[in-house]
mmCIF file of C-alpha atoms and ligand atoms in Angstrom:
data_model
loop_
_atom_site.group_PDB
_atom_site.id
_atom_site.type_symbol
_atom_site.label_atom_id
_atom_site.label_comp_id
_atom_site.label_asym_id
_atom_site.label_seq_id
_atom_site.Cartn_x
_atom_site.Cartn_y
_atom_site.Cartn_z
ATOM 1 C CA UNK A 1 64.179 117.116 46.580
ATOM 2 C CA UNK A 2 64.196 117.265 43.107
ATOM 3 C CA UNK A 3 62.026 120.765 43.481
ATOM 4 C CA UNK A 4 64.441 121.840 45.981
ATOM 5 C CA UNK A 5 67.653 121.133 43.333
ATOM 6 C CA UNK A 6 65.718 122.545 40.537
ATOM 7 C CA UNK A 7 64.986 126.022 41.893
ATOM 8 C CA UNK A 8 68.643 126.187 43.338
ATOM 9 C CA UNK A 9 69.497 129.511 40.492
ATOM 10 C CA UNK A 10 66.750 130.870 41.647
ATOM 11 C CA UNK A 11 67.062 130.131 45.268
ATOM 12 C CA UNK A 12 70.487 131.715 45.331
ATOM 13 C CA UNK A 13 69.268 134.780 43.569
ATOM 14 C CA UNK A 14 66.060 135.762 44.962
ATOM 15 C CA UNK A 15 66.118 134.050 48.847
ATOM 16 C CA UNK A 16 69.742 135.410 48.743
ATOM 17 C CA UNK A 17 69.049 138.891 48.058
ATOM 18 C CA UNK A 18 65.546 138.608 50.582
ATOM 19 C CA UNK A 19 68.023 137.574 53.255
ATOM 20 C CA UNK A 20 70.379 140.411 52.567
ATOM 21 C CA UNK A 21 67.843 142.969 52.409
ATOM 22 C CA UNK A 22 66.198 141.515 55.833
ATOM 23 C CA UNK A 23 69.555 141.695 57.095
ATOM 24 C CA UNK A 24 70.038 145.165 56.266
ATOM 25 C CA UNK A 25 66.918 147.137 57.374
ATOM 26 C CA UNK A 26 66.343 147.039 61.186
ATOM 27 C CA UNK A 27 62.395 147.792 60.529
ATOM 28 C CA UNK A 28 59.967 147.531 57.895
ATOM 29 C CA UNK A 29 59.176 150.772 56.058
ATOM 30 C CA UNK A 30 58.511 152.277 52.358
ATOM 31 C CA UNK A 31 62.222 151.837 51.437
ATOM 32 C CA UNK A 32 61.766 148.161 52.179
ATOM 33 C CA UNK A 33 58.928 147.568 50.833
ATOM 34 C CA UNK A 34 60.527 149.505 47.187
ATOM 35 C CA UNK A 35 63.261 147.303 47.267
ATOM 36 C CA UNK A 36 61.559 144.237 47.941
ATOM 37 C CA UNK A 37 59.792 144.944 44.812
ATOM 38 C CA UNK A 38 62.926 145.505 42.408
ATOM 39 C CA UNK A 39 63.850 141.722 43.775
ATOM 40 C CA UNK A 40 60.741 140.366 42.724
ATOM 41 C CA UNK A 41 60.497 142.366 39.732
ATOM 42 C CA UNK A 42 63.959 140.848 38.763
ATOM 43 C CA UNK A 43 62.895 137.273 39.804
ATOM 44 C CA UNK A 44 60.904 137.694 36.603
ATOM 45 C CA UNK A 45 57.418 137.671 38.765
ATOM 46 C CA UNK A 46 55.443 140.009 36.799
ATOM 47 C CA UNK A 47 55.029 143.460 37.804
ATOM 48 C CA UNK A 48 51.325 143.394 38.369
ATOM 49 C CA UNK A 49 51.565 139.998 40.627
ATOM 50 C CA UNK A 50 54.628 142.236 42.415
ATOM 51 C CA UNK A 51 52.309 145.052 42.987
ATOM 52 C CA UNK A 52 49.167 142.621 44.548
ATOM 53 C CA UNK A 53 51.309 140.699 46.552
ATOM 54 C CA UNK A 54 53.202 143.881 47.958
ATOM 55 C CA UNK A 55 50.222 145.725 48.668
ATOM 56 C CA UNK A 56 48.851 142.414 50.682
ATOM 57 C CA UNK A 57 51.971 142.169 52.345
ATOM 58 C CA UNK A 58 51.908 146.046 53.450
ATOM 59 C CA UNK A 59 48.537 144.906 54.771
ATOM 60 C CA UNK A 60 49.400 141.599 56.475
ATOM 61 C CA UNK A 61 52.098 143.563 58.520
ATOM 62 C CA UNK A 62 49.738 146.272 59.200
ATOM 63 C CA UNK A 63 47.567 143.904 60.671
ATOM 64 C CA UNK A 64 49.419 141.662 62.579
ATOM 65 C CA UNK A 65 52.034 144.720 63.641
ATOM 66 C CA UNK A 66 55.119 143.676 62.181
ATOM 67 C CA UNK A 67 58.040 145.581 63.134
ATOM 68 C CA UNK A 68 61.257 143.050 62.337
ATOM 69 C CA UNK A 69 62.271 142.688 58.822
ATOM 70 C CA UNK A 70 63.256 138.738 59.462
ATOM 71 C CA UNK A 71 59.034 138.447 60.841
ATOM 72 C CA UNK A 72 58.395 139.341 57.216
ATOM 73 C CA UNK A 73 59.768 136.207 55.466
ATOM 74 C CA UNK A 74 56.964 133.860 56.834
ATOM 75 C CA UNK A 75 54.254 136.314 55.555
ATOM 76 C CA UNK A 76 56.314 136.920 51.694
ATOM 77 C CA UNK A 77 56.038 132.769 51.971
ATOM 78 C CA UNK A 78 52.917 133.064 52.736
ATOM 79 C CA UNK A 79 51.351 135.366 50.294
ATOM 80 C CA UNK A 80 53.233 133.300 47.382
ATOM 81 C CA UNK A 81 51.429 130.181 47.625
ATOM 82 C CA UNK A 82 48.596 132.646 48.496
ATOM 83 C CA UNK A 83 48.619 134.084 45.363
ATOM 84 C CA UNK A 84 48.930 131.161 43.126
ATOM 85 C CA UNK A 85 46.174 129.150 44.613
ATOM 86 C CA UNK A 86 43.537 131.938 44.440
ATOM 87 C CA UNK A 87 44.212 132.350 41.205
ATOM 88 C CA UNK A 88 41.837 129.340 39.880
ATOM 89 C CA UNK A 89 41.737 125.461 40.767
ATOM 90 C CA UNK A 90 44.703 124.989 42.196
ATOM 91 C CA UNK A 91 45.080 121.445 41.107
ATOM 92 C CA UNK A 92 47.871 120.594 39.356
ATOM 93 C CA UNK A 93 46.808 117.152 38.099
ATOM 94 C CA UNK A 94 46.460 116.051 34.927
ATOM 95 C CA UNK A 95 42.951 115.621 33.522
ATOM 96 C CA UNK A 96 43.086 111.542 32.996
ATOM 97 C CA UNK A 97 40.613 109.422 32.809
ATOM 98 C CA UNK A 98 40.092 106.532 34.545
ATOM 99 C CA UNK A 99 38.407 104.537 31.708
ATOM 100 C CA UNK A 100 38.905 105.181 27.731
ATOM 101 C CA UNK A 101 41.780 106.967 26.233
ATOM 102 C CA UNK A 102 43.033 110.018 27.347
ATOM 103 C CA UNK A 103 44.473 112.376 24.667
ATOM 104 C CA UNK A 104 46.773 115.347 25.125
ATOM 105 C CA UNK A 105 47.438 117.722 22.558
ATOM 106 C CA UNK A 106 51.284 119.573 23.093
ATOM 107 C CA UNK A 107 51.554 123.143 21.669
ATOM 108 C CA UNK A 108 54.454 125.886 21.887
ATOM 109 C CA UNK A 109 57.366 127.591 20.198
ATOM 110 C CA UNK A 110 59.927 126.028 19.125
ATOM 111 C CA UNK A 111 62.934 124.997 21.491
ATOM 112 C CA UNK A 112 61.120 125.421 24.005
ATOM 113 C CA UNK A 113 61.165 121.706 25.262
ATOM 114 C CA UNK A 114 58.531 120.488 23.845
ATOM 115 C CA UNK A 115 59.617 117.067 22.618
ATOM 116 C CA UNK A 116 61.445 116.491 25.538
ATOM 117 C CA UNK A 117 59.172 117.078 27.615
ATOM 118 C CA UNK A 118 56.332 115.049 25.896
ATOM 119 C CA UNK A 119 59.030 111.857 26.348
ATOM 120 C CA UNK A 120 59.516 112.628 29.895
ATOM 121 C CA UNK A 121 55.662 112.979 30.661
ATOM 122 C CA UNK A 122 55.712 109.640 28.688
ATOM 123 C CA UNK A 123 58.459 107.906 31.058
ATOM 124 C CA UNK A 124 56.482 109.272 33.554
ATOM 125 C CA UNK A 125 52.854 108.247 33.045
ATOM 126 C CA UNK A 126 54.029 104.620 31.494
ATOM 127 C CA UNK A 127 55.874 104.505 35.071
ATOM 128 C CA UNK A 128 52.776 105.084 36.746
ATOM 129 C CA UNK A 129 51.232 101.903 34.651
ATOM 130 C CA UNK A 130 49.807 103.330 31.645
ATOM 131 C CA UNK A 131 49.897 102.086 28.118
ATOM 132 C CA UNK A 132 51.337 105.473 26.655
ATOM 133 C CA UNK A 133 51.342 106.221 22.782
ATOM 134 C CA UNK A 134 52.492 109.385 20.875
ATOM 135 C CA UNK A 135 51.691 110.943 17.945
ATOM 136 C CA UNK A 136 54.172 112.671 15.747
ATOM 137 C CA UNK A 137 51.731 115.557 14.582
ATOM 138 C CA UNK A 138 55.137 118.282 14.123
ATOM 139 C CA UNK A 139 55.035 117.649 10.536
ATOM 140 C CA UNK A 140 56.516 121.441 9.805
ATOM 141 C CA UNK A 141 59.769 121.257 11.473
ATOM 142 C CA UNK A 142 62.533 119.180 9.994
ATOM 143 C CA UNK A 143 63.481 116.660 11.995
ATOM 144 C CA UNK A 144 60.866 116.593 14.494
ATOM 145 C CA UNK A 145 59.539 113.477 14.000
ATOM 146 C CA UNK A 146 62.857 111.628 14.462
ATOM 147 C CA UNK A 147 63.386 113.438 17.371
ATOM 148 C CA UNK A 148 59.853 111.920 18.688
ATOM 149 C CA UNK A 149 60.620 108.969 17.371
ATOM 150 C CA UNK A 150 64.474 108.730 19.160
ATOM 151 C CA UNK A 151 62.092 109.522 22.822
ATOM 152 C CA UNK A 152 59.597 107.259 21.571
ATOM 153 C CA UNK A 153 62.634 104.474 21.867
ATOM 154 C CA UNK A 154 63.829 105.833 24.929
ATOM 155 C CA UNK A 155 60.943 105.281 26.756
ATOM 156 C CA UNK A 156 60.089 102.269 24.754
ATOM 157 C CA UNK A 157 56.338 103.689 23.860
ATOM 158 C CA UNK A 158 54.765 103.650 20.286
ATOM 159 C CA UNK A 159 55.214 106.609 17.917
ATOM 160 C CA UNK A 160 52.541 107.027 15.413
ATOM 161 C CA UNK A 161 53.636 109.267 11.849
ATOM 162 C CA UNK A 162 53.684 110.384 8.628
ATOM 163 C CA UNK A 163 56.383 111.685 6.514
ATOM 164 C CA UNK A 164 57.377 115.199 6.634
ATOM 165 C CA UNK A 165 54.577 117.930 5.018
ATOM 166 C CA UNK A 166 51.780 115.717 5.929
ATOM 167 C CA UNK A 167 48.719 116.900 7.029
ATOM 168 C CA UNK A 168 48.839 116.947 10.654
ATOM 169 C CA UNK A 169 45.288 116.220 10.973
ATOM 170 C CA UNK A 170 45.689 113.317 9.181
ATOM 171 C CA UNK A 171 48.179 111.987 11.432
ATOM 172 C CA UNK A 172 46.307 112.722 14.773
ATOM 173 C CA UNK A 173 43.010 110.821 12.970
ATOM 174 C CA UNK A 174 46.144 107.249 12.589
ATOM 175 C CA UNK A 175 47.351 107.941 15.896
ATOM 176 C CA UNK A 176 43.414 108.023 17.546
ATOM 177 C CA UNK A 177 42.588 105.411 15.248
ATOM 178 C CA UNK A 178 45.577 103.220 16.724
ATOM 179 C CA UNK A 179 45.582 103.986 19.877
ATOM 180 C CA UNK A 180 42.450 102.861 20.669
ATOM 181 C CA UNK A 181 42.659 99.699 18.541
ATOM 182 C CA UNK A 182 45.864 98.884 21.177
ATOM 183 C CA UNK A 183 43.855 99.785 23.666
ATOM 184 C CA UNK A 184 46.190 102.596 24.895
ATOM 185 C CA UNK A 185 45.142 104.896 28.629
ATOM 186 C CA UNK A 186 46.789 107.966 26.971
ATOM 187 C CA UNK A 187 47.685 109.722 23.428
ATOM 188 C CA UNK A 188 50.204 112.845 23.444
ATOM 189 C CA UNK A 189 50.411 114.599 20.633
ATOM 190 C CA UNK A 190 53.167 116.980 19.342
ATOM 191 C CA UNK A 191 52.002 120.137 16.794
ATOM 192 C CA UNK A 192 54.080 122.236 15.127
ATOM 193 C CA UNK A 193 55.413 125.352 16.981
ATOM 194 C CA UNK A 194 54.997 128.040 14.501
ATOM 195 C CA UNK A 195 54.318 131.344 15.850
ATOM 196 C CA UNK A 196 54.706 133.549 12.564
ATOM 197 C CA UNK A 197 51.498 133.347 11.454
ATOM 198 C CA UNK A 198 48.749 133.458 14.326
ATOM 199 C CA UNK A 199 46.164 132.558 11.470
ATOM 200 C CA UNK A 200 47.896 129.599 10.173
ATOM 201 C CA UNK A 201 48.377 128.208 13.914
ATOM 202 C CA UNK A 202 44.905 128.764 14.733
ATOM 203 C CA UNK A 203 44.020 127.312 11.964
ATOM 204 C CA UNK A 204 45.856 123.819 12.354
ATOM 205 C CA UNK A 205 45.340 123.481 15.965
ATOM 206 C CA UNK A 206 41.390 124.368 15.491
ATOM 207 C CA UNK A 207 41.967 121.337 12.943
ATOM 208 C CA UNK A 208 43.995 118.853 14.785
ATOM 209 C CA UNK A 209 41.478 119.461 17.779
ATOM 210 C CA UNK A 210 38.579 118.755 15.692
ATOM 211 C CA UNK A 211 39.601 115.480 14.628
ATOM 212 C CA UNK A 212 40.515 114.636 18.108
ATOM 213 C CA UNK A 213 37.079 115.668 19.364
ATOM 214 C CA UNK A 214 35.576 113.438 16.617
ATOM 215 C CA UNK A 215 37.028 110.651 17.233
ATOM 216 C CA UNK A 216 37.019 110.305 21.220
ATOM 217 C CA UNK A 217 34.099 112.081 22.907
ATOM 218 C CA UNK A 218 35.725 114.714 25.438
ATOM 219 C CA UNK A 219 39.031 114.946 24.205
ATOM 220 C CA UNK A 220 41.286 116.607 23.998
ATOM 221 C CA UNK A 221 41.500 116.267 27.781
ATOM 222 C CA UNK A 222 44.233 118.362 28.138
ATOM 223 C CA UNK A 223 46.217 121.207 25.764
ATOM 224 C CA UNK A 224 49.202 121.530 26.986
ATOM 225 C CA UNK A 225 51.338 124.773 26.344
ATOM 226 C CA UNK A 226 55.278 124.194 26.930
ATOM 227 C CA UNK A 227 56.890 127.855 27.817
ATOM 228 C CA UNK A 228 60.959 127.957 28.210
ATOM 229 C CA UNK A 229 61.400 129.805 31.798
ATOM 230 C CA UNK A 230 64.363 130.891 30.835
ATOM 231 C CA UNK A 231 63.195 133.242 28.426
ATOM 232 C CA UNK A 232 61.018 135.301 30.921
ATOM 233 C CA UNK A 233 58.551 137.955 29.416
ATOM 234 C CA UNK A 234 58.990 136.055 26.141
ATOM 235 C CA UNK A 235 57.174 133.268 27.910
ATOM 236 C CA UNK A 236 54.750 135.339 28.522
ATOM 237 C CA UNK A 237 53.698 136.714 25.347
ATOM 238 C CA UNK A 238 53.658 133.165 24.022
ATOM 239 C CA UNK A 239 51.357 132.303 26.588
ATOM 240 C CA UNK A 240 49.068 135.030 25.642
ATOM 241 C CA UNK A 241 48.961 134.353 21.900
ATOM 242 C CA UNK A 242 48.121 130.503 22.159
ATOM 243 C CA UNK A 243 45.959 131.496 25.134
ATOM 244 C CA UNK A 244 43.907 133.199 22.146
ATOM 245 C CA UNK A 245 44.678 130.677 19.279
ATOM 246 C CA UNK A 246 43.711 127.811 21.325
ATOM 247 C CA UNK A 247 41.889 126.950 25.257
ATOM 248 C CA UNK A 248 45.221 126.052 27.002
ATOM 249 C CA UNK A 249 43.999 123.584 29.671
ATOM 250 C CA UNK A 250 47.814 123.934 31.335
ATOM 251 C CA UNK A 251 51.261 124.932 31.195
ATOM 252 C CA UNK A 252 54.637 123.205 31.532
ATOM 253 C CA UNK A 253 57.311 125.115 32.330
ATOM 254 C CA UNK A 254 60.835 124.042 30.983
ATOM 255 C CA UNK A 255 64.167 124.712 31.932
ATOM 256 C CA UNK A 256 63.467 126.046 35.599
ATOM 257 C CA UNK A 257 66.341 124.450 36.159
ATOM 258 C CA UNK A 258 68.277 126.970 33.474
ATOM 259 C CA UNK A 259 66.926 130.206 35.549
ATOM 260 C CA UNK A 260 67.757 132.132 38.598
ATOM 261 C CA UNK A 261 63.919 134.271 37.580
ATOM 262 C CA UNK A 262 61.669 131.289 38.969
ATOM 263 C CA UNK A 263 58.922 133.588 39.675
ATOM 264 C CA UNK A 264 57.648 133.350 36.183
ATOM 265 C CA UNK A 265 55.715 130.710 37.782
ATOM 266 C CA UNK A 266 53.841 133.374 39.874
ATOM 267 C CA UNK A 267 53.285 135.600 36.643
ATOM 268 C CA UNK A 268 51.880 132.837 34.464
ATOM 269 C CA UNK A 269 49.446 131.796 37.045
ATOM 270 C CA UNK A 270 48.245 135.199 38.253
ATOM 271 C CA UNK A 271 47.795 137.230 34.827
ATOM 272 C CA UNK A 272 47.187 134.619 32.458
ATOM 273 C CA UNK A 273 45.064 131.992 35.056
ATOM 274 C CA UNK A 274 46.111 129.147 33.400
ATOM 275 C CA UNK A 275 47.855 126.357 36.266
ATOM 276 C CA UNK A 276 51.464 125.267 35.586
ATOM 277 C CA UNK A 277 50.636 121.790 35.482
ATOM 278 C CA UNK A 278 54.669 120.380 35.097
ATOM 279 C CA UNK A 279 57.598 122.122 35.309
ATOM 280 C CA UNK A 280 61.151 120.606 33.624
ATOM 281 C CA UNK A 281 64.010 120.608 35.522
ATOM 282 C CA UNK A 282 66.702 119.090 33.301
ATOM 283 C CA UNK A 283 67.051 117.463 30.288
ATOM 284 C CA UNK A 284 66.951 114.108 31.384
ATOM 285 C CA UNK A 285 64.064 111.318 31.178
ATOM 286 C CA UNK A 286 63.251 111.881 34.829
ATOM 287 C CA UNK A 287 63.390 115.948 35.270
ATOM 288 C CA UNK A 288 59.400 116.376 35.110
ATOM 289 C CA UNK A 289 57.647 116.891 38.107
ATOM 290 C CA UNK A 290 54.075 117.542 38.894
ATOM 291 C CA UNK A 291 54.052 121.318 39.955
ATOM 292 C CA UNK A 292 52.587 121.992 43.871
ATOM 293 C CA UNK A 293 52.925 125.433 44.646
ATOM 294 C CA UNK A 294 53.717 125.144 48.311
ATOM 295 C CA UNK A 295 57.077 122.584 47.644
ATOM 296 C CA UNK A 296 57.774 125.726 44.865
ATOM 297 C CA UNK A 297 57.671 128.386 47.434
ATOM 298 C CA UNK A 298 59.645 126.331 50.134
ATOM 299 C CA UNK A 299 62.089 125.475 46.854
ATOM 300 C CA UNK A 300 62.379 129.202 46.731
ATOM 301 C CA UNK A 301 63.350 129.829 50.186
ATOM 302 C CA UNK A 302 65.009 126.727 51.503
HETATM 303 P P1 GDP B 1 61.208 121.649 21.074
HETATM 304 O O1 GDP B 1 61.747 122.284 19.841
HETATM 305 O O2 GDP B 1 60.256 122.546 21.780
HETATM 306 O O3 GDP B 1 60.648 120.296 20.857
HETATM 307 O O4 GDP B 1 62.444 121.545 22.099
HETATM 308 P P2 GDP B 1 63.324 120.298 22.521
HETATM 309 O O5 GDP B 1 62.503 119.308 23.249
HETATM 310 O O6 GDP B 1 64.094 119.830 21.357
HETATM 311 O O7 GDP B 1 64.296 120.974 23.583
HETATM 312 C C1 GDP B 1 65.211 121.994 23.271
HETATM 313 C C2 GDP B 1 66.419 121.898 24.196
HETATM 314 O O8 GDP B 1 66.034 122.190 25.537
HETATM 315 C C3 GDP B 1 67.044 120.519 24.240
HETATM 316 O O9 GDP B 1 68.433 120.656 24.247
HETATM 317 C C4 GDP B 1 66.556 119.942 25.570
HETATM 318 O O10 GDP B 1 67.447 118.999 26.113
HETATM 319 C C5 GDP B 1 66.467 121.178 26.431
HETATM 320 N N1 GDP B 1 65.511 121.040 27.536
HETATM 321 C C6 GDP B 1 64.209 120.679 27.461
HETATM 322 N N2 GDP B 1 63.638 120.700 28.684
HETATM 323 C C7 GDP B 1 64.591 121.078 29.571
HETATM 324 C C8 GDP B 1 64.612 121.297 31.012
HETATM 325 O O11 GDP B 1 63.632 121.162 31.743
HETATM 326 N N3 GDP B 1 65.814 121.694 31.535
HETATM 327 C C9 GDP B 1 66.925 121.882 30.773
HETATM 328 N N4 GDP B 1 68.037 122.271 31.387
HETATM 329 N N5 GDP B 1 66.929 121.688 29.447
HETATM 330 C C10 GDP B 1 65.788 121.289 28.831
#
């Protein structure tokens, strides 16, 4: 339900205008197949996933001799989740271990969510039974630690820091250190979200991760990029950078709720294979949910 009420922008923009366009054509032809790609263009879904999944389509109704526009809405349904699971693994779960400490390393621009959504994962994992600590390893960014710190209290889960402008590896080696002296099932770590200088961010997350991977064989178990979906081929070009700076393990999408172009979803997974592994919708401590691509699709049309 939450899915559903999430993806209602985009439900109203792109199922309304496949509905009109259905509607309008009495059978399916070139001119509906062109304009079927300007709404998924506009949904933000990428062009190249547009042009794959209209070509299948063209071939689907080929095949099974589709003649009525309204037959084609099972098959676009279809070919979505299609699409996204062939893409890679299509699980969506989070890599956590059943014995030791998990660590999960956050990185993206920011305003993008990223604090908020590293206290709702938080809310959520501790929900699920697990002793849940964070580390405060956005040393750049004024404030960013207090704003950890005000979700750390939220939640009621331990924040580990260091003042502003300290080394953010140094903070990550503290918050291993005391998380597994408490004994803790999972570590999430903030970085900072610069983007100016692809060196420099290379550079600290190559750090940061090294420390990690010192200190607790395996880790970090997941690297979680946060992308705003509101910000559409922006998103996209973030993902690509970090996607070089760093091996992105998953992305969260934020803000899905904030967007009528939900399809970014589609164009994430199909040019940059990396699985959406949450997606934010809202800014509360319970908006996070696991993505599954099939309640997504059904969100779209429903
Ligand atoms: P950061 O700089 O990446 O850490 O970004 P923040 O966590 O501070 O979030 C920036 C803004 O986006 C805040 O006002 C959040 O409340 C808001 N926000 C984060 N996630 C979501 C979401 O899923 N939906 C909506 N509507 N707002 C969100």
């Amino acid at each position: 339900e939450k899915f559903k009420d999430g993806l209602s922008k985009t439900r109203d923009n792109f199922s309304g205008k496949v509905n009109d366009l259905v509607a309008r054509y009495r059978k399916v032809d070139e001119d509906f197949f062109e304009e079927l790609e300007e709404i998924l263009i506009q949904a933000d879904v990428g062009f190249d996933t547009v042009m794959t999944l209209v070509e299948e389509l063209k071939m689907e109704v080929k095949r099974k001799n589709i003649q009525d526009p309204k037959e084609v809405h099972a098959v676009i349904s279809e070919k979505l989740i299609d699409i996204y699971e062939r893409a890679g693994e299509s699980s969506s779960d989070l890599n956590i271990q059943e014995d030791g400490l998990t660590v999960m390393l956050f990185v993206g621009v920011n305003g993008v969510g990223k604090t908020t959504t590293i206290g709702k994962l938080a809310h959520k994992l501790k929900g699920e039974g697990k002793k849940v600590m964070l580390a405060a390893g956005d040393t750049f960014r004024a404030g960013a630690i207090e704003q950890l710190e005000v979700w750390g209290d939220r939640v009621g889960v331990e924040v580990i820091k260091q003042g502003a402008g300290s080394d953010p590896a140094a903070v990550m080696f503290d918050a291993v250190q005391a998380a597994k002296s408490r004994k803790a099932d999972v570590l999430i770590c903030d970085t900072a979200g610069r983007l100016q200088n692809k060196v420099n961010l290379m550079k600290e997350l190559e750090k940061v991760k090294r420390v990690i991977e010192r200190e607790v064989p395996g880790a970090p178990h997941e690297v979680l990029l946060a992308l705003d979906a509101t910000t559409g081929q922006n998103a996209m070009v973030q993902a690509k950078t970090f996607k070089e700076a760093t091996n992105v393990t998953g992305i969260v999408l934020t803000k899905l709720d904030g967007t009528a172009k939900g399809g970014i979803v589609l164009a994430i997974r199909n040019e940059l294979e990396i699985p959406v592994k949450l997606v934010g919708l809202g800014e509360k401590m319970d908006d996070l949910q696991t993505f599954n691509a099939e309640q997504y699709v059904y969100g779209l049309f429903a």
